Amino acid sequence: MADNQTVANPTYVPEVLLKKRKINERNAIENARKRAEMRKAKKKSLKTAFKRADEFVHKHRKIQAEEVRIRRQSRKPLNVPEQPKLLFVLRKSGDKDLHPTVKRTLKKLRLAKVHQGVFVKLDEKAAEQLKLIEPYVTYGEPTLKSVQDLVIKRGYAKVKGKRMPISDNMMVEEALGKYNVICVEDIIHEIVSVGEHFEAVNQFLWPFRLNDPVKGWRMKKMEKYQEPGKEAKPMEDDINKMIETMN
């Protein structure tokens, strides 16, 4: 005779309670995720706040140092030649935290971007400007060959506010014919000789965009070159070497 077995009655949970449990579990997981994200965001915001404070202090100190440098530079005597002298000025550095005076001066000289270069007639005004922006540019007296290479290889014209390639002499004559400058050779002559219409011709030329130095500016400062009978000096000190390297 088989033993009598007692079978427990199954406990039924109402469907409403099951759904509520699932909803509560999902809510608990979601709330835990949100709390974790909030902790992460708060931690990040604290780091950002400290970083911004450090950046503000760094920027403030940098501007103060620039103001001191500008005041010192303004006291230095100007070395301006009696005869007009041609310089090629090349911007080598500069960031968004530039001193307002430096930024305005670079803009006046049309050196808005790094590796842009312009011809400058060295006079008292230009000498003052170069003193202000000296840490951000390199400059020197270009040779005829350097001027030719720049105008022929990198020359662009400013036509109605737009950068246009100098495609033919007709473009030159239309813009500069009233100054008796009718071809590219006349442009080169006027620039090299720092002639009577230098400013008009120079404004016709768009600032030159040169290539980035192969190994960067720091490496260029360290490299040396030797000319016969001359002491070795940094490549950056010779603007013609820089033009040849970056053209």
Short mmCIF file of N, CA and C in Angstrom, two decimals, residues 85-203:
data_model
loop_
_atom_site.label_atom_id
_atom_site.label_comp_id
_atom_site.label_asym_id
_atom_site.label_seq_id
_atom_site.Cartn_x
_atom_site.Cartn_y
_atom_site.Cartn_z
N LYS A 85 65.03 99.95 -45.99
CA LYS A 85 65.55 98.59 -45.97
C LYS A 85 64.40 97.61 -46.03
N LEU A 86 64.58 96.56 -46.82
CA LEU A 86 63.53 95.55 -46.98
C LEU A 86 63.74 94.42 -45.98
N LEU A 87 62.65 94.02 -45.34
CA LEU A 87 62.67 92.86 -44.46
C LEU A 87 61.58 91.89 -44.90
N PHE A 88 61.84 90.61 -44.66
CA PHE A 88 60.78 89.62 -44.78
C PHE A 88 60.50 89.11 -43.38
N VAL A 89 59.26 89.27 -42.94
CA VAL A 89 58.87 88.90 -41.57
C VAL A 89 58.01 87.65 -41.64
N LEU A 90 58.40 86.64 -40.88
CA LEU A 90 57.72 85.34 -40.89
C LEU A 90 57.22 85.02 -39.49
N ARG A 91 55.93 84.76 -39.38
CA ARG A 91 55.38 84.41 -38.06
C ARG A 91 55.68 82.95 -37.76
N LYS A 92 56.26 82.71 -36.58
CA LYS A 92 56.67 81.35 -36.23
C LYS A 92 55.87 80.76 -35.08
N SER A 93 55.17 81.59 -34.32
CA SER A 93 54.43 81.06 -33.18
C SER A 93 53.33 82.05 -32.79
N GLY A 94 52.65 81.71 -31.70
CA GLY A 94 51.56 82.56 -31.22
C GLY A 94 50.31 81.74 -31.03
N ASP A 95 49.63 81.94 -29.89
CA ASP A 95 48.43 81.17 -29.60
C ASP A 95 47.27 82.10 -29.30
N LYS A 96 46.17 81.53 -28.81
CA LYS A 96 44.96 82.31 -28.58
C LYS A 96 45.08 83.24 -27.39
N ASP A 97 46.09 83.04 -26.54
CA ASP A 97 46.25 83.86 -25.34
C ASP A 97 47.22 85.02 -25.55
N LEU A 98 47.32 85.50 -26.77
CA LEU A 98 48.22 86.60 -27.06
C LEU A 98 47.75 87.88 -26.37
N HIS A 99 48.71 88.70 -26.00
CA HIS A 99 48.39 90.01 -25.44
C HIS A 99 47.66 90.84 -26.50
N PRO A 100 46.63 91.59 -26.12
CA PRO A 100 45.87 92.37 -27.11
C PRO A 100 46.74 93.26 -28.00
N THR A 101 47.77 93.88 -27.42
CA THR A 101 48.66 94.74 -28.21
C THR A 101 49.41 93.92 -29.26
N VAL A 102 49.87 92.75 -28.86
CA VAL A 102 50.58 91.87 -29.79
C VAL A 102 49.64 91.40 -30.89
N LYS A 103 48.42 91.04 -30.50
CA LYS A 103 47.43 90.55 -31.47
C LYS A 103 47.11 91.64 -32.50
N ARG A 104 46.93 92.87 -32.03
CA ARG A 104 46.63 93.98 -32.96
C ARG A 104 47.79 94.24 -33.90
N THR A 105 49.00 94.17 -33.38
CA THR A 105 50.18 94.42 -34.20
C THR A 105 50.35 93.35 -35.28
N LEU A 106 50.15 92.10 -34.90
CA LEU A 106 50.23 91.01 -35.89
C LEU A 106 49.16 91.19 -36.97
N LYS A 107 47.99 91.64 -36.56
CA LYS A 107 46.91 91.85 -37.53
C LYS A 107 47.26 92.99 -38.48
N LYS A 108 47.84 94.06 -37.95
CA LYS A 108 48.23 95.19 -38.81
C LYS A 108 49.27 94.77 -39.84
N LEU A 109 50.16 93.88 -39.43
CA LEU A 109 51.20 93.40 -40.35
C LEU A 109 50.71 92.26 -41.23
N ARG A 110 49.45 91.88 -41.08
CA ARG A 110 48.82 90.82 -41.89
C ARG A 110 49.45 89.45 -41.61
N LEU A 111 49.82 89.25 -40.37
CA LEU A 111 50.39 87.96 -39.95
C LEU A 111 49.39 87.25 -39.05
N ALA A 112 48.25 86.91 -39.63
CA ALA A 112 47.16 86.34 -38.85
C ALA A 112 47.43 84.90 -38.41
N LYS A 113 48.24 84.18 -39.18
CA LYS A 113 48.45 82.76 -38.90
C LYS A 113 49.95 82.44 -38.86
N VAL A 114 50.25 81.35 -38.17
CA VAL A 114 51.62 80.85 -38.12
C VAL A 114 52.05 80.42 -39.51
N HIS A 115 53.32 80.68 -39.84
CA HIS A 115 53.94 80.36 -41.13
C HIS A 115 53.51 81.30 -42.26
N GLN A 116 52.87 82.40 -41.91
CA GLN A 116 52.60 83.43 -42.90
C GLN A 116 53.75 84.43 -42.87
N GLY A 117 54.07 84.97 -44.05
CA GLY A 117 55.16 85.93 -44.14
C GLY A 117 54.78 87.11 -45.02
N VAL A 118 55.36 88.27 -44.72
CA VAL A 118 55.10 89.48 -45.49
C VAL A 118 56.40 90.27 -45.64
N PHE A 119 56.43 91.09 -46.70
CA PHE A 119 57.52 92.04 -46.87
C PHE A 119 57.20 93.28 -46.05
N VAL A 120 58.23 93.84 -45.43
CA VAL A 120 58.05 95.03 -44.59
C VAL A 120 59.15 96.03 -44.92
N LYS A 121 58.75 97.27 -45.09
CA LYS A 121 59.70 98.37 -45.27
C LYS A 121 60.12 98.85 -43.89
N LEU A 122 61.39 98.69 -43.57
CA LEU A 122 61.87 99.02 -42.23
C LEU A 122 61.98 100.53 -42.06
N ASP A 123 61.07 101.06 -41.29
CA ASP A 123 61.14 102.46 -40.88
C ASP A 123 60.87 102.51 -39.38
N GLU A 124 60.71 103.70 -38.84
CA GLU A 124 60.54 103.82 -37.39
C GLU A 124 59.28 103.10 -36.91
N LYS A 125 58.19 103.24 -37.66
CA LYS A 125 56.94 102.59 -37.27
C LYS A 125 57.08 101.07 -37.30
N ALA A 126 57.69 100.54 -38.37
CA ALA A 126 57.87 99.09 -38.49
C ALA A 126 58.80 98.57 -37.39
N ALA A 127 59.83 99.34 -37.06
CA ALA A 127 60.76 98.93 -36.00
C ALA A 127 60.03 98.81 -34.66
N GLU A 128 59.14 99.75 -34.39
CA GLU A 128 58.34 99.70 -33.15
C GLU A 128 57.46 98.45 -33.14
N GLN A 129 56.84 98.16 -34.27
CA GLN A 129 55.96 97.00 -34.36
C GLN A 129 56.75 95.70 -34.17
N LEU A 130 57.91 95.62 -34.77
CA LEU A 130 58.72 94.40 -34.67
C LEU A 130 59.20 94.16 -33.24
N LYS A 131 59.45 95.23 -32.51
CA LYS A 131 59.85 95.08 -31.11
C LYS A 131 58.73 94.43 -30.30
N LEU A 132 57.50 94.80 -30.61
CA LEU A 132 56.36 94.27 -29.85
C LEU A 132 56.13 92.79 -30.10
N ILE A 133 56.36 92.35 -31.34
CA ILE A 133 56.01 90.97 -31.71
C ILE A 133 57.24 90.08 -31.86
N GLU A 134 58.37 90.54 -31.39
CA GLU A 134 59.63 89.83 -31.62
C GLU A 134 59.62 88.36 -31.20
N PRO A 135 58.99 87.98 -30.07
CA PRO A 135 59.01 86.55 -29.70
C PRO A 135 58.23 85.65 -30.65
N TYR A 136 57.38 86.23 -31.48
CA TYR A 136 56.48 85.43 -32.31
C TYR A 136 56.85 85.43 -33.79
N VAL A 137 57.91 86.12 -34.14
CA VAL A 137 58.30 86.21 -35.55
C VAL A 137 59.80 86.02 -35.68
N THR A 138 60.21 85.73 -36.90
CA THR A 138 61.62 85.80 -37.26
C THR A 138 61.69 86.63 -38.53
N TYR A 139 62.75 87.40 -38.69
CA TYR A 139 62.80 88.29 -39.85
C TYR A 139 64.25 88.56 -40.23
N GLY A 140 64.41 89.07 -41.43
CA GLY A 140 65.73 89.40 -41.92
C GLY A 140 65.63 90.01 -43.30
N GLU A 141 66.77 90.35 -43.86
CA GLU A 141 66.81 91.01 -45.16
C GLU A 141 66.88 89.94 -46.26
N PRO A 142 65.85 89.83 -47.09
CA PRO A 142 65.84 88.79 -48.12
C PRO A 142 66.71 89.19 -49.32
N THR A 143 67.26 88.18 -49.96
CA THR A 143 68.02 88.42 -51.18
C THR A 143 67.07 88.52 -52.37
N LEU A 144 67.62 88.93 -53.50
CA LEU A 144 66.82 89.00 -54.73
C LEU A 144 66.25 87.63 -55.07
N LYS A 145 67.06 86.59 -54.91
CA LYS A 145 66.60 85.23 -55.21
C LYS A 145 65.43 84.83 -54.31
N SER A 146 65.51 85.18 -53.04
CA SER A 146 64.42 84.84 -52.11
C SER A 146 63.13 85.55 -52.50
N VAL A 147 63.24 86.82 -52.87
CA VAL A 147 62.05 87.57 -53.29
C VAL A 147 61.46 86.96 -54.56
N GLN A 148 62.32 86.62 -55.50
CA GLN A 148 61.85 85.99 -56.74
C GLN A 148 61.14 84.67 -56.45
N ASP A 149 61.76 83.84 -55.61
CA ASP A 149 61.16 82.54 -55.28
C ASP A 149 59.80 82.70 -54.61
N LEU A 150 59.70 83.66 -53.71
CA LEU A 150 58.44 83.86 -53.00
C LEU A 150 57.35 84.34 -53.95
N VAL A 151 57.65 85.35 -54.76
CA VAL A 151 56.63 85.93 -55.63
C VAL A 151 56.21 84.94 -56.72
N ILE A 152 57.19 84.26 -57.30
CA ILE A 152 56.88 83.36 -58.42
C ILE A 152 56.24 82.05 -57.94
N LYS A 153 56.76 81.48 -56.85
CA LYS A 153 56.26 80.19 -56.38
C LYS A 153 55.06 80.31 -55.45
N ARG A 154 55.06 81.35 -54.63
CA ARG A 154 54.03 81.47 -53.59
C ARG A 154 53.15 82.70 -53.75
N GLY A 155 53.35 83.44 -54.83
CA GLY A 155 52.67 84.72 -54.97
C GLY A 155 51.18 84.59 -55.28
N TYR A 156 50.37 85.23 -54.44
CA TYR A 156 48.93 85.36 -54.68
C TYR A 156 48.57 86.83 -54.55
N ALA A 157 47.54 87.23 -55.28
CA ALA A 157 47.13 88.63 -55.27
C ALA A 157 45.85 88.81 -54.47
N LYS A 158 45.68 90.01 -53.97
CA LYS A 158 44.44 90.37 -53.29
C LYS A 158 43.57 91.12 -54.28
N VAL A 159 42.53 90.45 -54.77
CA VAL A 159 41.64 91.02 -55.77
C VAL A 159 40.23 91.08 -55.19
N LYS A 160 39.75 92.30 -54.97
CA LYS A 160 38.42 92.51 -54.38
C LYS A 160 38.25 91.73 -53.08
N GLY A 161 39.32 91.75 -52.28
CA GLY A 161 39.27 91.10 -50.98
C GLY A 161 39.44 89.60 -51.00
N LYS A 162 39.69 89.03 -52.18
CA LYS A 162 39.84 87.59 -52.31
C LYS A 162 41.27 87.22 -52.69
N ARG A 163 41.68 86.03 -52.25
CA ARG A 163 43.02 85.51 -52.57
C ARG A 163 42.98 84.83 -53.92
N MET A 164 43.70 85.41 -54.88
CA MET A 164 43.69 84.90 -56.25
C MET A 164 45.11 84.63 -56.72
N PRO A 165 45.34 83.52 -57.43
CA PRO A 165 46.68 83.26 -57.97
C PRO A 165 47.02 84.29 -59.05
N ILE A 166 48.28 84.69 -59.09
CA ILE A 166 48.72 85.63 -60.12
C ILE A 166 48.91 84.83 -61.40
N SER A 167 47.87 84.76 -62.19
CA SER A 167 47.86 83.88 -63.37
C SER A 167 48.53 84.50 -64.58
N ASP A 168 48.47 85.83 -64.70
CA ASP A 168 49.10 86.48 -65.85
C ASP A 168 49.40 87.93 -65.51
N ASN A 169 50.14 88.58 -66.43
CA ASN A 169 50.53 89.98 -66.21
C ASN A 169 49.36 90.94 -66.35
N MET A 170 48.30 90.51 -67.04
CA MET A 170 47.13 91.37 -67.21
C MET A 170 46.52 91.72 -65.85
N MET A 171 46.49 90.74 -64.95
CA MET A 171 45.98 90.98 -63.61
C MET A 171 46.81 92.04 -62.89
N VAL A 172 48.12 91.94 -63.06
CA VAL A 172 49.03 92.91 -62.43
C VAL A 172 48.81 94.30 -62.99
N GLU A 173 48.69 94.39 -64.32
CA GLU A 173 48.53 95.69 -64.97
C GLU A 173 47.21 96.35 -64.57
N GLU A 174 46.15 95.56 -64.46
CA GLU A 174 44.85 96.12 -64.09
C GLU A 174 44.88 96.72 -62.68
N ALA A 175 45.60 96.06 -61.78
CA ALA A 175 45.63 96.52 -60.39
C ALA A 175 46.69 97.58 -60.14
N LEU A 176 47.85 97.47 -60.81
CA LEU A 176 48.99 98.34 -60.49
C LEU A 176 49.50 99.14 -61.67
N GLY A 177 48.77 99.11 -62.78
CA GLY A 177 49.23 99.83 -63.97
C GLY A 177 49.42 101.32 -63.74
N LYS A 178 48.60 101.91 -62.88
CA LYS A 178 48.72 103.36 -62.61
C LYS A 178 50.03 103.70 -61.91
N TYR A 179 50.69 102.68 -61.33
CA TYR A 179 52.00 102.89 -60.71
C TYR A 179 53.14 102.47 -61.64
N ASN A 180 52.80 102.21 -62.90
CA ASN A 180 53.77 101.75 -63.90
C ASN A 180 54.34 100.37 -63.54
N VAL A 181 53.53 99.58 -62.85
CA VAL A 181 53.88 98.19 -62.53
C VAL A 181 52.94 97.32 -63.34
N ILE A 182 53.49 96.64 -64.36
CA ILE A 182 52.61 95.95 -65.31
C ILE A 182 52.90 94.45 -65.43
N CYS A 183 53.87 93.95 -64.68
CA CYS A 183 54.19 92.52 -64.77
C CYS A 183 54.81 92.04 -63.46
N VAL A 184 55.00 90.74 -63.36
CA VAL A 184 55.56 90.15 -62.14
C VAL A 184 56.98 90.66 -61.90
N GLU A 185 57.74 90.84 -62.97
CA GLU A 185 59.12 91.35 -62.82
C GLU A 185 59.12 92.75 -62.21
N ASP A 186 58.12 93.56 -62.57
CA ASP A 186 58.02 94.90 -61.98
C ASP A 186 57.69 94.82 -60.49
N ILE A 187 56.86 93.85 -60.12
CA ILE A 187 56.55 93.64 -58.70
C ILE A 187 57.82 93.32 -57.93
N ILE A 188 58.60 92.38 -58.46
CA ILE A 188 59.84 91.98 -57.79
C ILE A 188 60.79 93.17 -57.66
N HIS A 189 60.92 93.96 -58.74
CA HIS A 189 61.81 95.12 -58.71
C HIS A 189 61.36 96.14 -57.66
N GLU A 190 60.06 96.40 -57.61
CA GLU A 190 59.54 97.39 -56.66
C GLU A 190 59.74 96.94 -55.22
N ILE A 191 59.60 95.64 -54.98
CA ILE A 191 59.78 95.11 -53.63
C ILE A 191 61.26 95.17 -53.23
N VAL A 192 62.13 94.68 -54.09
CA VAL A 192 63.56 94.61 -53.77
C VAL A 192 64.15 96.01 -53.57
N SER A 193 63.75 96.94 -54.42
CA SER A 193 64.30 98.30 -54.35
C SER A 193 63.60 99.16 -53.31
N VAL A 194 62.55 98.62 -52.68
CA VAL A 194 61.73 99.39 -51.74
C VAL A 194 61.39 100.73 -52.39
N GLY A 195 60.76 100.61 -53.55
CA GLY A 195 60.50 101.78 -54.38
C GLY A 195 59.40 102.69 -53.86
N GLU A 196 59.10 103.69 -54.67
CA GLU A 196 58.12 104.72 -54.30
C GLU A 196 56.74 104.12 -54.06
N HIS A 197 56.41 103.08 -54.80
CA HIS A 197 55.08 102.47 -54.70
C HIS A 197 55.13 101.12 -53.99
N PHE A 198 56.09 100.98 -53.10
CA PHE A 198 56.26 99.72 -52.37
C PHE A 198 54.99 99.32 -51.63
N GLU A 199 54.38 100.25 -50.92
CA GLU A 199 53.21 99.93 -50.10
C GLU A 199 52.06 99.41 -50.96
N ALA A 200 51.81 100.06 -52.09
CA ALA A 200 50.72 99.64 -52.97
C ALA A 200 50.97 98.24 -53.52
N VAL A 201 52.21 98.00 -53.95
CA VAL A 201 52.56 96.69 -54.50
C VAL A 201 52.50 95.62 -53.41
N ASN A 202 52.98 95.96 -52.23
CA ASN A 202 52.99 95.00 -51.13
C ASN A 202 51.57 94.65 -50.69
N GLN A 203 50.67 95.63 -50.69
CA GLN A 203 49.28 95.37 -50.33
C GLN A 203 48.58 94.53 -51.40
#
